[in-house]
């Protein structure tokens, strides 16, 4: 079983958030941690470039276009040139940030401990009961 690039990004994001939550929980609790979303697709027409951050957003944008366009799937930040990185991730006017702000601090701590802590039996039970919800992240080919 191979993890897709989206799944790999989710894994890395989770591990970084777990590290921050363990070492500096006050940063998360005070709303100082953000996730910079990067687009999955670049849709280019003769006059303009659009960025789609999901499959549904790609469909919505492309269905509205009257002219011919090219579509490129981004595999990650590593393939972006500096100009593209500025447009999609760094520019405060065009970037998309998600503030990490747990609704329930105690529930968040329990979930991190369950998924990333030492409770192997609890994690096995969670995967057995809930793992099917995450199968779309796995590339079964």
PDB file of C-alpha atoms in Angstrom:
ATOM      1  CA  UNK A   1       0.000   0.000   0.000  1.00  0.00           C
ATOM      2  CA  UNK A   2       1.335   3.408  -0.987  1.00  0.00           C
ATOM      3  CA  UNK A   3       0.291   6.758   0.490  1.00  0.00           C
ATOM      4  CA  UNK A   4      -0.729   9.422  -2.047  1.00  0.00           C
ATOM      5  CA  UNK A   5       0.977  12.832  -2.000  1.00  0.00           C
ATOM      6  CA  UNK A   6      -2.150  14.231  -0.319  1.00  0.00           C
ATOM      7  CA  UNK A   7      -1.979  11.478   2.301  1.00  0.00           C
ATOM      8  CA  UNK A   8       1.722  12.061   2.836  1.00  0.00           C
ATOM      9  CA  UNK A   9       1.101  15.779   3.330  1.00  0.00           C
ATOM     10  CA  UNK A  10      -1.616  14.972   5.866  1.00  0.00           C
ATOM     11  CA  UNK A  11       0.763  12.659   7.705  1.00  0.00           C
ATOM     12  CA  UNK A  12       3.503  15.296   7.841  1.00  0.00           C
ATOM     13  CA  UNK A  13       1.015  17.945   8.941  1.00  0.00           C
ATOM     14  CA  UNK A  14      -0.252  15.660  11.723  1.00  0.00           C
ATOM     15  CA  UNK A  15       3.246  14.869  12.958  1.00  0.00           C
ATOM     16  CA  UNK A  16       4.248  18.546  13.012  1.00  0.00           C
ATOM     17  CA  UNK A  17       1.043  19.492  14.834  1.00  0.00           C
ATOM     18  CA  UNK A  18       1.616  16.675  17.343  1.00  0.00           C
ATOM     19  CA  UNK A  19       5.160  17.918  17.943  1.00  0.00           C
ATOM     20  CA  UNK A  20       3.934  21.489  18.450  1.00  0.00           C
ATOM     21  CA  UNK A  21       1.092  20.312  20.681  1.00  0.00           C
ATOM     22  CA  UNK A  22       3.541  18.308  22.804  1.00  0.00           C
ATOM     23  CA  UNK A  23       6.388  20.835  23.015  1.00  0.00           C
ATOM     24  CA  UNK A  24       4.563  24.169  22.827  1.00  0.00           C
ATOM     25  CA  UNK A  25       0.829  23.653  23.412  1.00  0.00           C
ATOM     26  CA  UNK A  26       0.359  27.334  24.257  1.00  0.00           C
ATOM     27  CA  UNK A  27       1.124  28.284  20.624  1.00  0.00           C
ATOM     28  CA  UNK A  28      -1.855  26.254  19.450  1.00  0.00           C
ATOM     29  CA  UNK A  29      -4.081  27.280  22.360  1.00  0.00           C
ATOM     30  CA  UNK A  30      -3.406  30.972  21.645  1.00  0.00           C
ATOM     31  CA  UNK A  31      -4.162  30.573  17.923  1.00  0.00           C
ATOM     32  CA  UNK A  32      -0.587  31.223  16.769  1.00  0.00           C
ATOM     33  CA  UNK A  33      -0.288  28.148  14.515  1.00  0.00           C
ATOM     34  CA  UNK A  34      -1.476  28.227  10.900  1.00  0.00           C
ATOM     35  CA  UNK A  35      -1.405  25.771   8.018  1.00  0.00           C
ATOM     36  CA  UNK A  36      -0.523  27.260   4.639  1.00  0.00           C
ATOM     37  CA  UNK A  37      -2.711  25.500   2.086  1.00  0.00           C
ATOM     38  CA  UNK A  38      -1.173  24.928  -1.306  1.00  0.00           C
ATOM     39  CA  UNK A  39      -3.242  24.466  -4.456  1.00  0.00           C
ATOM     40  CA  UNK A  40      -3.682  21.030  -5.981  1.00  0.00           C
ATOM     41  CA  UNK A  41      -4.330  22.426  -9.461  1.00  0.00           C
ATOM     42  CA  UNK A  42      -3.186  25.327 -11.608  1.00  0.00           C
ATOM     43  CA  UNK A  43      -5.716  26.220 -14.302  1.00  0.00           C
ATOM     44  CA  UNK A  44      -4.292  28.550 -16.936  1.00  0.00           C
ATOM     45  CA  UNK A  45      -6.185  30.397 -19.654  1.00  0.00           C
ATOM     46  CA  UNK A  46      -4.750  32.817 -22.191  1.00  0.00           C
ATOM     47  CA  UNK A  47      -5.300  35.750 -19.813  1.00  0.00           C
ATOM     48  CA  UNK A  48      -5.440  34.415 -16.273  1.00  0.00           C
ATOM     49  CA  UNK A  49      -4.299  31.678 -13.896  1.00  0.00           C
ATOM     50  CA  UNK A  50      -6.630  30.136 -11.322  1.00  0.00           C
ATOM     51  CA  UNK A  51      -5.698  27.924  -8.392  1.00  0.00           C
ATOM     52  CA  UNK A  52      -7.904  25.124  -7.108  1.00  0.00           C
ATOM     53  CA  UNK A  53      -7.316  23.645  -3.680  1.00  0.00           C
ATOM     54  CA  UNK A  54      -9.589  20.619  -4.112  1.00  0.00           C
ATOM     55  CA  UNK A  55     -11.138  18.443  -6.803  1.00  0.00           C
ATOM     56  CA  UNK A  56     -14.524  20.128  -6.347  1.00  0.00           C
ATOM     57  CA  UNK A  57     -12.958  23.577  -6.636  1.00  0.00           C
ATOM     58  CA  UNK A  58     -11.205  22.482  -9.853  1.00  0.00           C
ATOM     59  CA  UNK A  59     -14.522  21.350 -11.331  1.00  0.00           C
ATOM     60  CA  UNK A  60     -16.257  24.561 -10.280  1.00  0.00           C
ATOM     61  CA  UNK A  61     -13.561  26.797 -11.820  1.00  0.00           C
ATOM     62  CA  UNK A  62     -13.155  24.816 -15.048  1.00  0.00           C
ATOM     63  CA  UNK A  63     -16.920  24.609 -15.634  1.00  0.00           C
ATOM     64  CA  UNK A  64     -17.151  28.413 -15.657  1.00  0.00           C
ATOM     65  CA  UNK A  65     -14.362  28.904 -18.192  1.00  0.00           C
ATOM     66  CA  UNK A  66     -15.500  29.738 -21.707  1.00  0.00           C
ATOM     67  CA  UNK A  67     -12.083  29.567 -23.351  1.00  0.00           C
ATOM     68  CA  UNK A  68      -9.474  26.868 -23.707  1.00  0.00           C
ATOM     69  CA  UNK A  69      -7.319  26.195 -20.648  1.00  0.00           C
ATOM     70  CA  UNK A  70      -4.491  23.991 -19.443  1.00  0.00           C
ATOM     71  CA  UNK A  71      -4.638  22.062 -16.216  1.00  0.00           C
ATOM     72  CA  UNK A  72      -1.621  21.099 -14.160  1.00  0.00           C
ATOM     73  CA  UNK A  73      -1.695  19.002 -10.995  1.00  0.00           C
ATOM     74  CA  UNK A  74       0.747  20.103  -8.336  1.00  0.00           C
ATOM     75  CA  UNK A  75       2.506  17.322  -6.496  1.00  0.00           C
ATOM     76  CA  UNK A  76       3.785  19.615  -3.776  1.00  0.00           C
ATOM     77  CA  UNK A  77       5.804  22.638  -2.835  1.00  0.00           C
ATOM     78  CA  UNK A  78       9.035  21.121  -4.121  1.00  0.00           C
ATOM     79  CA  UNK A  79       8.038  21.553  -7.756  1.00  0.00           C
ATOM     80  CA  UNK A  80       6.975  25.209  -7.410  1.00  0.00           C
ATOM     81  CA  UNK A  81       9.315  27.906  -8.653  1.00  0.00           C
ATOM     82  CA  UNK A  82       9.858  30.931  -6.340  1.00  0.00           C
ATOM     83  CA  UNK A  83       7.309  33.085  -8.196  1.00  0.00           C
ATOM     84  CA  UNK A  84       4.624  30.421  -7.878  1.00  0.00           C
ATOM     85  CA  UNK A  85       5.484  29.897  -4.203  1.00  0.00           C
ATOM     86  CA  UNK A  86       5.019  33.620  -3.612  1.00  0.00           C
ATOM     87  CA  UNK A  87       1.642  33.700  -5.396  1.00  0.00           C
ATOM     88  CA  UNK A  88       0.159  30.634  -3.745  1.00  0.00           C
ATOM     89  CA  UNK A  89       1.734  30.351  -0.310  1.00  0.00           C
ATOM     90  CA  UNK A  90       3.553  33.489   0.827  1.00  0.00           C
ATOM     91  CA  UNK A  91       1.634  36.505  -0.519  1.00  0.00           C
ATOM     92  CA  UNK A  92      -0.761  37.701   2.231  1.00  0.00           C
ATOM     93  CA  UNK A  93      -3.254  38.847  -0.430  1.00  0.00           C
ATOM     94  CA  UNK A  94      -3.558  35.500  -2.225  1.00  0.00           C
ATOM     95  CA  UNK A  95      -2.490  32.740   0.164  1.00  0.00           C
ATOM     96  CA  UNK A  96      -4.917  30.516   2.013  1.00  0.00           C
ATOM     97  CA  UNK A  97      -4.225  29.987   5.718  1.00  0.00           C
ATOM     98  CA  UNK A  98      -6.047  27.725   8.141  1.00  0.00           C
ATOM     99  CA  UNK A  99      -5.760  28.622  11.806  1.00  0.00           C
ATOM    100  CA  UNK A 100      -5.210  25.600  14.034  1.00  0.00           C
ATOM    101  CA  UNK A 101      -7.631  26.149  16.882  1.00  0.00           C
ATOM    102  CA  UNK A 102      -8.966  23.076  18.702  1.00  0.00           C
ATOM    103  CA  UNK A 103     -12.586  23.388  19.822  1.00  0.00           C
ATOM    104  CA  UNK A 104     -12.113  21.072  22.788  1.00  0.00           C
ATOM    105  CA  UNK A 105      -8.636  21.100  24.320  1.00  0.00           C
ATOM    106  CA  UNK A 106      -9.100  17.937  26.369  1.00  0.00           C
ATOM    107  CA  UNK A 107     -10.558  15.983  23.419  1.00  0.00           C
ATOM    108  CA  UNK A 108      -7.675  17.120  21.175  1.00  0.00           C
ATOM    109  CA  UNK A 109      -5.110  15.968  23.745  1.00  0.00           C
ATOM    110  CA  UNK A 110      -6.842  12.578  24.039  1.00  0.00           C
ATOM    111  CA  UNK A 111      -6.890  12.146  20.239  1.00  0.00           C
ATOM    112  CA  UNK A 112      -3.181  13.018  19.864  1.00  0.00           C
ATOM    113  CA  UNK A 113      -2.320  10.656  22.729  1.00  0.00           C
ATOM    114  CA  UNK A 114      -4.416   7.874  21.192  1.00  0.00           C
ATOM    115  CA  UNK A 115      -3.028   8.209  17.668  1.00  0.00           C
ATOM    116  CA  UNK A 116       0.586   9.123  18.414  1.00  0.00           C
ATOM    117  CA  UNK A 117       1.184   8.000  22.004  1.00  0.00           C
ATOM    118  CA  UNK A 118       2.136   4.700  23.619  1.00  0.00           C
ATOM    119  CA  UNK A 119      -1.368   3.173  23.779  1.00  0.00           C
ATOM    120  CA  UNK A 120      -0.900   0.539  21.081  1.00  0.00           C
ATOM    121  CA  UNK A 121      -4.053  -1.415  21.974  1.00  0.00           C
ATOM    122  CA  UNK A 122      -6.191   1.755  21.933  1.00  0.00           C
ATOM    123  CA  UNK A 123      -4.760   2.738  18.544  1.00  0.00           C
ATOM    124  CA  UNK A 124      -5.471  -0.742  17.129  1.00  0.00           C
ATOM    125  CA  UNK A 125      -9.083  -0.501  18.322  1.00  0.00           C
ATOM    126  CA  UNK A 126      -9.455   2.973  16.818  1.00  0.00           C
ATOM    127  CA  UNK A 127      -8.075   1.799  13.457  1.00  0.00           C
ATOM    128  CA  UNK A 128     -10.275  -1.317  13.541  1.00  0.00           C
ATOM    129  CA  UNK A 129     -13.402   0.743  14.253  1.00  0.00           C
ATOM    130  CA  UNK A 130     -12.675   3.922  12.252  1.00  0.00           C
ATOM    131  CA  UNK A 131      -9.896   3.187   9.762  1.00  0.00           C
ATOM    132  CA  UNK A 132     -12.279   2.660   6.851  1.00  0.00           C
ATOM    133  CA  UNK A 133     -13.037   6.408   6.899  1.00  0.00           C
ATOM    134  CA  UNK A 134      -9.493   7.170   5.729  1.00  0.00           C
ATOM    135  CA  UNK A 135      -9.079   4.640   2.915  1.00  0.00           C
ATOM    136  CA  UNK A 136      -9.429   7.278   0.173  1.00  0.00           C
ATOM    137  CA  UNK A 137      -6.018   8.636   1.238  1.00  0.00           C
ATOM    138  CA  UNK A 138      -4.359   5.320   0.383  1.00  0.00           C
ATOM    139  CA  UNK A 139      -3.308   4.360  -3.133  1.00  0.00           C
ATOM    140  CA  UNK A 140      -4.128   0.663  -3.291  1.00  0.00           C
ATOM    141  CA  UNK A 141      -2.489   0.089  -6.692  1.00  0.00           C
TER     142      UNK A 141
END
